[in-house]
Every structure is written in C-alpha cells, then in structure tokens.
Amino acid sequence: MSTPNTALRAARNARLMSQDDLARALRDAGCVSATKRLVQRWESGTTTHPRPTHARALERVMGLPIETLGFGTVMAGRALGGEDDGSHEVESEIGAVAAVHVRGLPRGTGSYSGIWVSRYEYYSSGREATFKAAHYVVILQHDDRLTVRSLPGSAPSSLQMDLSLEGNVATGTWHEHTAPEGYYRGAHYHGAIQLLIELTGRRMAGKWVGFGKGFNVNVGPWELVLQDPSTSKSAVDAYNRPVE
C-alpha cells in the first residue's frame, strides 16, 4: 500500500491551494503536463519519484526544496508511454537517476541557493518604536529568479520574497503574514525590495518599501546572510527553529 505524501499535502494546504490550484500554478511555472490527477498521484504516494521538470516546477511554486515536500529521488526522462506520473513528455537527462539534493553551488558560480537568515527593521507607529524581525529562509535559484520562503519554525510570522537578478542586484517583492496571536493579529503586508549582493555572494543588503495603515509609505533596511549552502532535508530541519 502506498504511503500518502503528507508533506506535500500540508504545504499545499498551508498556501490555501486546492489540487486544481496547484496543478494550474505548476503549468504557469512551465510544467505543461501538470494536472489535478498528477497532484493526486503525488499526494496519495502512488508516484514517489517525480520527473526533473516536475521537481523544478514544484520548487518554484512551493519555494521549498523537493526533499522537504516528501519526495526522495527524481527519475530521469524515459520514452513516451509508461510514465509513472501520468505525463507524456520526453526529457533528456544525464544519468539513470538524479538524486534531488538541491545544494548551492560555490558562491563564485553565481548560485544563491541555500539557507539564509533574514533580518529587517520596521517602525511601529502604534507603539512609537523601531522593531527587528528575523527568519531563517530557504532560497532557491532558477536561472535569474530567486524564491525566498521562511521556515515555519523560525518565527511566528511567515515570509516570502520573489526576486529577479541583474548582476549583483536582486529586485522584487516581499509578503509577510503576521502571527495570528501577535500585535498585528494575522495581518498581511507586502511591498517591494531591492538588495545589493556582496562579491562574496554570502550577504545581500538593501531596503524594503511598503505601505502602512494610514496610507503612508514606509521604508527600512533588510539583509540576508548565508548560513548553509545546502537545502537538504537535514539542513532544513536544523534551521527550522527560532533565530538566535
């Protein structure tokens, strides 16, 4: 009997997505063969080894390494017919089985995948004070795009960013869902961000901008510092804790 993939189901539910929603998001991310039936096969445990194109699309949509989504290895492409994931695409991959162990390349190669610590400052007009917030986040790089997603155990709020790279500049958007029991009572905030990447590739620093309750535009500092270039399950588990 197949073992259900509860990790993928939990990640989908946490994003308030139906199976149809996930399939649609995967198609938008370039996985044209994604269907609700494929998502069902993954979540039921019928398919435990996604194809490389499916794995990459899942990482883009979920913003998490494939290992933390309940999968083990990624099967290389096979001829048409007989695919265990219900797709009908041919993909040329080197090797018979590619183990998904999404590990950041050396910093000099321009890959920024890994686990980083995110810190930013903001001013609370209601409390008339400046506060700092910190999360451990997973960064995954796909070409010139970075997806940034916070680890749930690192802070009461959840954080995500979607960034585009141009040279040593990362530009994009941020979104934070504040803690339901915190001062902001589960409010959603979002805005824009631009970061300069140091030549070492181990730190990004810049400014965020976003609107406040009184239709005022706020701005503040934000930095990301590399902690571990690995995004393996063991690395993710190690940093799924409050930031010290």
Short mmCIF file of C-alpha atoms in Angstrom, two decimals:
data_model
loop_
_atom_site.label_atom_id
_atom_site.label_comp_id
_atom_site.label_asym_id
_atom_site.label_seq_id
_atom_site.Cartn_x
_atom_site.Cartn_y
_atom_site.Cartn_z
CA MET A 1 0.00 0.00 0.00
CA SER A 2 1.27 3.47 -0.89
CA THR A 3 2.21 5.86 1.89
CA PRO A 4 0.45 9.24 1.45
CA ASN A 5 2.70 12.24 0.91
CA THR A 6 1.52 14.28 3.87
CA ALA A 7 4.36 16.82 3.48
CA LEU A 8 3.21 17.91 0.03
CA ARG A 9 -0.42 18.00 1.11
CA ALA A 10 0.45 20.10 4.15
CA ALA A 11 2.49 22.54 2.05
CA ARG A 12 -0.40 22.88 -0.41
CA ASN A 13 -2.97 23.40 2.35
CA ALA A 14 -0.75 25.97 4.05
CA ARG A 15 -0.93 28.02 0.85
CA LEU A 16 -4.72 27.64 0.72
CA MET A 17 -4.45 25.89 -2.64
CA SER A 18 -6.70 23.14 -3.97
CA GLN A 19 -5.24 20.34 -6.05
CA ASP A 20 -6.55 22.13 -9.14
CA ASP A 21 -4.88 25.36 -7.96
CA LEU A 22 -1.54 23.59 -7.56
CA ALA A 23 -1.78 21.98 -10.98
CA ARG A 24 -2.59 25.36 -12.53
CA ALA A 25 0.34 27.04 -10.73
CA LEU A 26 2.66 24.29 -11.96
CA ARG A 27 1.53 24.84 -15.54
CA ASP A 28 2.12 28.57 -15.12
CA ALA A 29 5.63 27.71 -13.90
CA GLY A 30 6.32 25.85 -17.14
CA CYS A 31 5.22 22.31 -16.25
CA VAL A 32 2.67 21.98 -19.07
CA SER A 33 1.81 18.35 -18.25
CA ALA A 34 0.68 19.09 -14.67
CA THR A 35 -2.91 18.05 -13.93
CA LYS A 36 -5.06 17.53 -10.87
CA ARG A 37 -4.64 13.77 -11.39
CA LEU A 38 -0.86 14.16 -11.23
CA VAL A 39 -1.13 16.07 -7.94
CA GLN A 40 -3.43 13.35 -6.60
CA ARG A 41 -0.87 10.67 -7.54
CA TRP A 42 1.83 12.58 -5.70
CA GLU A 43 -0.22 13.14 -2.57
CA SER A 44 -1.51 9.58 -2.46
CA GLY A 45 2.04 8.25 -2.66
CA THR A 46 1.36 6.45 -5.95
CA THR A 47 4.20 8.45 -7.53
CA THR A 48 7.19 8.91 -5.24
CA HIS A 49 9.87 9.90 -7.77
CA PRO A 50 8.83 12.99 -9.78
CA ARG A 51 10.41 13.80 -13.11
CA PRO A 52 13.05 16.59 -13.11
CA THR A 53 10.74 19.13 -14.80
CA HIS A 54 8.04 18.43 -12.23
CA ALA A 55 10.52 18.73 -9.35
CA ARG A 56 11.80 22.08 -10.59
CA ALA A 57 8.27 23.41 -11.04
CA LEU A 58 7.28 22.25 -7.54
CA GLU A 59 10.28 24.05 -6.07
CA ARG A 60 9.34 27.25 -7.91
CA VAL A 61 5.70 27.14 -6.83
CA MET A 62 6.24 26.00 -3.23
CA GLY A 63 9.53 27.78 -2.64
CA LEU A 64 10.90 24.72 -0.84
CA PRO A 65 13.46 22.01 -1.72
CA ILE A 66 11.89 18.90 -3.22
CA GLU A 67 13.14 16.78 -0.31
CA THR A 68 11.05 18.73 2.18
CA LEU A 69 7.96 18.12 0.02
CA GLY A 70 8.00 14.41 0.78
CA PHE A 71 9.92 13.13 -2.24
CA GLY A 72 13.13 11.16 -2.46
CA THR A 73 14.75 10.91 -5.87
CA VAL A 74 13.92 12.32 -9.27
CA MET A 75 13.68 9.88 -12.14
CA ALA A 76 15.41 10.75 -15.40
CA GLY A 77 13.27 11.09 -18.53
CA ARG A 78 12.00 7.99 -20.28
CA ALA A 79 10.43 7.29 -23.64
CA LEU A 80 6.80 8.17 -24.25
CA GLY A 81 4.40 5.79 -22.60
CA GLY A 82 4.71 4.03 -19.27
CA GLU A 83 5.49 7.12 -17.19
CA ASP A 84 4.59 6.54 -13.57
CA ASP A 85 3.50 10.14 -13.11
CA GLY A 86 0.88 10.28 -15.82
CA SER A 87 2.74 12.78 -18.01
CA HIS A 88 3.64 12.48 -21.68
CA GLU A 89 6.86 14.37 -22.14
CA VAL A 90 10.32 13.36 -23.22
CA GLU A 91 13.22 14.78 -21.27
CA SER A 92 16.91 14.14 -21.79
CA GLU A 93 18.80 13.91 -18.53
CA ILE A 94 22.27 12.57 -17.87
CA GLY A 95 22.26 9.51 -15.66
CA ALA A 96 19.59 6.99 -14.82
CA VAL A 97 18.54 8.53 -11.52
CA ALA A 98 19.30 12.06 -10.33
CA ALA A 99 19.12 12.35 -6.56
CA VAL A 100 17.44 15.58 -5.58
CA HIS A 101 19.79 17.12 -3.08
CA VAL A 102 19.44 20.74 -4.04
CA ARG A 103 22.76 22.11 -2.93
CA GLY A 104 24.01 25.61 -3.62
CA LEU A 105 26.97 25.75 -5.98
CA PRO A 106 30.15 27.55 -4.89
CA ARG A 107 29.43 31.20 -4.36
CA GLY A 108 31.63 32.18 -7.28
CA THR A 109 29.31 30.45 -9.76
CA GLY A 110 26.50 32.87 -9.04
CA SER A 111 24.18 30.38 -7.36
CA TYR A 112 22.50 31.63 -4.21
CA SER A 113 20.50 28.54 -3.23
CA GLY A 114 20.82 27.73 0.44
CA ILE A 115 19.59 28.61 3.89
CA TRP A 116 19.92 32.26 4.86
CA VAL A 117 18.98 34.34 7.85
CA SER A 118 16.71 37.28 7.01
CA ARG A 119 16.60 40.39 9.19
CA TYR A 120 14.74 43.64 8.70
CA GLU A 121 13.73 46.68 10.73
CA TYR A 122 10.40 48.49 10.82
CA TYR A 123 8.84 51.35 12.73
CA SER A 124 5.55 50.76 14.55
CA SER A 125 3.58 54.00 14.72
CA GLY A 126 1.14 52.44 17.18
CA ARG A 127 3.94 51.63 19.60
CA GLU A 128 6.20 54.53 18.57
CA ALA A 129 9.26 52.31 18.43
CA THR A 130 11.51 50.52 15.94
CA PHE A 131 11.49 46.73 15.92
CA LYS A 132 13.56 44.00 14.27
CA ALA A 133 12.26 40.77 12.76
CA ALA A 134 14.26 37.68 11.81
CA HIS A 135 13.55 34.43 9.96
CA TYR A 136 15.54 31.54 8.60
CA VAL A 137 14.65 31.29 4.93
CA VAL A 138 15.28 28.86 2.09
CA ILE A 139 16.46 30.48 -1.14
CA LEU A 140 16.13 28.51 -4.37
CA GLN A 141 17.60 29.83 -7.59
CA HIS A 142 16.14 29.05 -11.01
CA ASP A 143 18.14 30.86 -13.69
CA ASP A 144 17.87 34.57 -12.79
CA ARG A 145 14.98 34.11 -10.35
CA LEU A 146 15.17 33.64 -6.60
CA THR A 147 12.34 32.30 -4.46
CA VAL A 148 12.65 33.04 -0.76
CA ARG A 149 10.43 31.24 1.77
CA SER A 150 10.71 31.29 5.56
CA LEU A 151 10.97 28.10 7.60
CA PRO A 152 7.80 27.80 9.70
CA GLY A 153 9.61 27.10 12.96
CA SER A 154 11.92 30.11 12.71
CA ALA A 155 9.37 32.81 13.55
CA PRO A 156 5.66 33.22 14.40
CA SER A 157 5.06 35.02 11.08
CA SER A 158 5.63 33.66 7.57
CA LEU A 159 7.67 35.48 4.95
CA GLN A 160 8.22 35.13 1.24
CA MET A 161 10.05 37.04 -1.49
CA ASP A 162 10.26 36.67 -5.25
CA LEU A 163 13.35 38.28 -6.71
CA SER A 164 14.94 38.83 -10.11
CA LEU A 165 18.71 39.02 -10.54
CA GLU A 166 20.55 41.52 -12.67
CA GLY A 167 24.27 41.41 -12.00
CA ASN A 168 24.76 41.87 -8.27
CA VAL A 169 21.32 43.41 -7.73
CA ALA A 170 18.22 41.49 -6.60
CA THR A 171 14.90 43.25 -7.10
CA GLY A 172 11.39 42.04 -6.38
CA THR A 173 8.52 41.82 -3.93
CA TRP A 174 8.02 40.67 -0.36
CA HIS A 175 4.98 39.44 1.52
CA GLU A 176 4.55 38.72 5.22
CA HIS A 177 1.65 37.08 7.04
CA THR A 178 1.98 38.24 10.63
CA ALA A 179 1.41 35.98 13.62
CA PRO A 180 -2.32 35.43 14.32
CA GLU A 181 -1.75 35.95 18.06
CA GLY A 182 0.73 38.80 17.65
CA TYR A 183 0.37 42.56 17.73
CA TYR A 184 -0.83 42.74 14.11
CA ARG A 185 -3.33 39.86 14.52
CA GLY A 186 -2.53 37.92 11.37
CA ALA A 187 -2.48 40.89 9.02
CA HIS A 188 -0.90 40.61 5.56
CA TYR A 189 1.70 43.14 4.47
CA HIS A 190 3.55 43.37 1.17
CA GLY A 191 5.79 45.68 -0.79
CA ALA A 192 8.92 45.98 -2.90
CA ILE A 193 12.55 45.29 -2.10
CA GLN A 194 15.96 45.81 -3.67
CA LEU A 195 19.16 44.21 -2.40
CA LEU A 196 22.82 44.56 -3.35
CA ILE A 197 24.75 41.28 -3.30
CA GLU A 198 28.26 41.37 -1.90
CA LEU A 199 31.03 39.97 -4.10
CA THR A 200 31.44 37.02 -1.73
CA GLY A 201 27.86 36.01 -2.52
CA ARG A 202 27.23 35.46 1.19
CA ARG A 203 25.31 38.61 2.06
CA MET A 204 22.59 40.73 0.48
CA ALA A 205 21.64 44.09 1.92
CA GLY A 206 19.28 46.84 0.87
CA LYS A 207 15.93 48.47 1.52
CA TRP A 208 12.28 47.46 1.63
CA VAL A 209 9.32 49.69 0.93
CA GLY A 210 5.68 49.12 1.84
CA PHE A 211 2.51 50.92 2.80
CA GLY A 212 1.20 51.43 6.32
CA LYS A 213 -2.29 51.64 7.81
CA GLY A 214 -2.54 55.39 7.34
CA PHE A 215 -1.79 55.27 3.58
CA ASN A 216 1.77 56.24 4.33
CA VAL A 217 4.72 54.60 2.61
CA ASN A 218 7.30 53.07 4.94
CA VAL A 219 10.89 52.08 4.25
CA GLY A 220 13.60 50.28 6.19
CA PRO A 221 16.79 48.19 6.00
CA TRP A 222 16.80 44.47 5.10
CA GLU A 223 19.63 41.98 4.91
CA LEU A 224 20.09 38.30 4.12
CA VAL A 225 23.17 36.39 5.31
CA LEU A 226 24.07 32.90 4.12
CA GLN A 227 24.06 30.21 6.80
CA ASP A 228 24.36 26.97 4.81
CA PRO A 229 24.64 26.41 1.03
CA SER A 230 22.74 23.12 1.37
CA THR A 231 18.97 22.77 1.15
CA SER A 232 18.91 19.09 2.06
CA LYS A 233 16.24 17.89 4.47
CA SER A 234 18.77 17.60 7.28
CA ALA A 235 19.91 21.20 6.75
CA VAL A 236 16.35 22.49 6.61
CA ASP A 237 15.46 20.58 9.78
CA ALA A 238 18.49 22.03 11.56
CA TYR A 239 17.39 25.61 10.85
CA ASN A 240 13.67 25.11 11.39
CA ARG A 241 13.93 26.83 14.77
CA PRO A 242 13.77 30.36 16.14
CA VAL A 243 16.58 32.67 15.04
CA GLU A 244 19.06 33.21 17.84
#
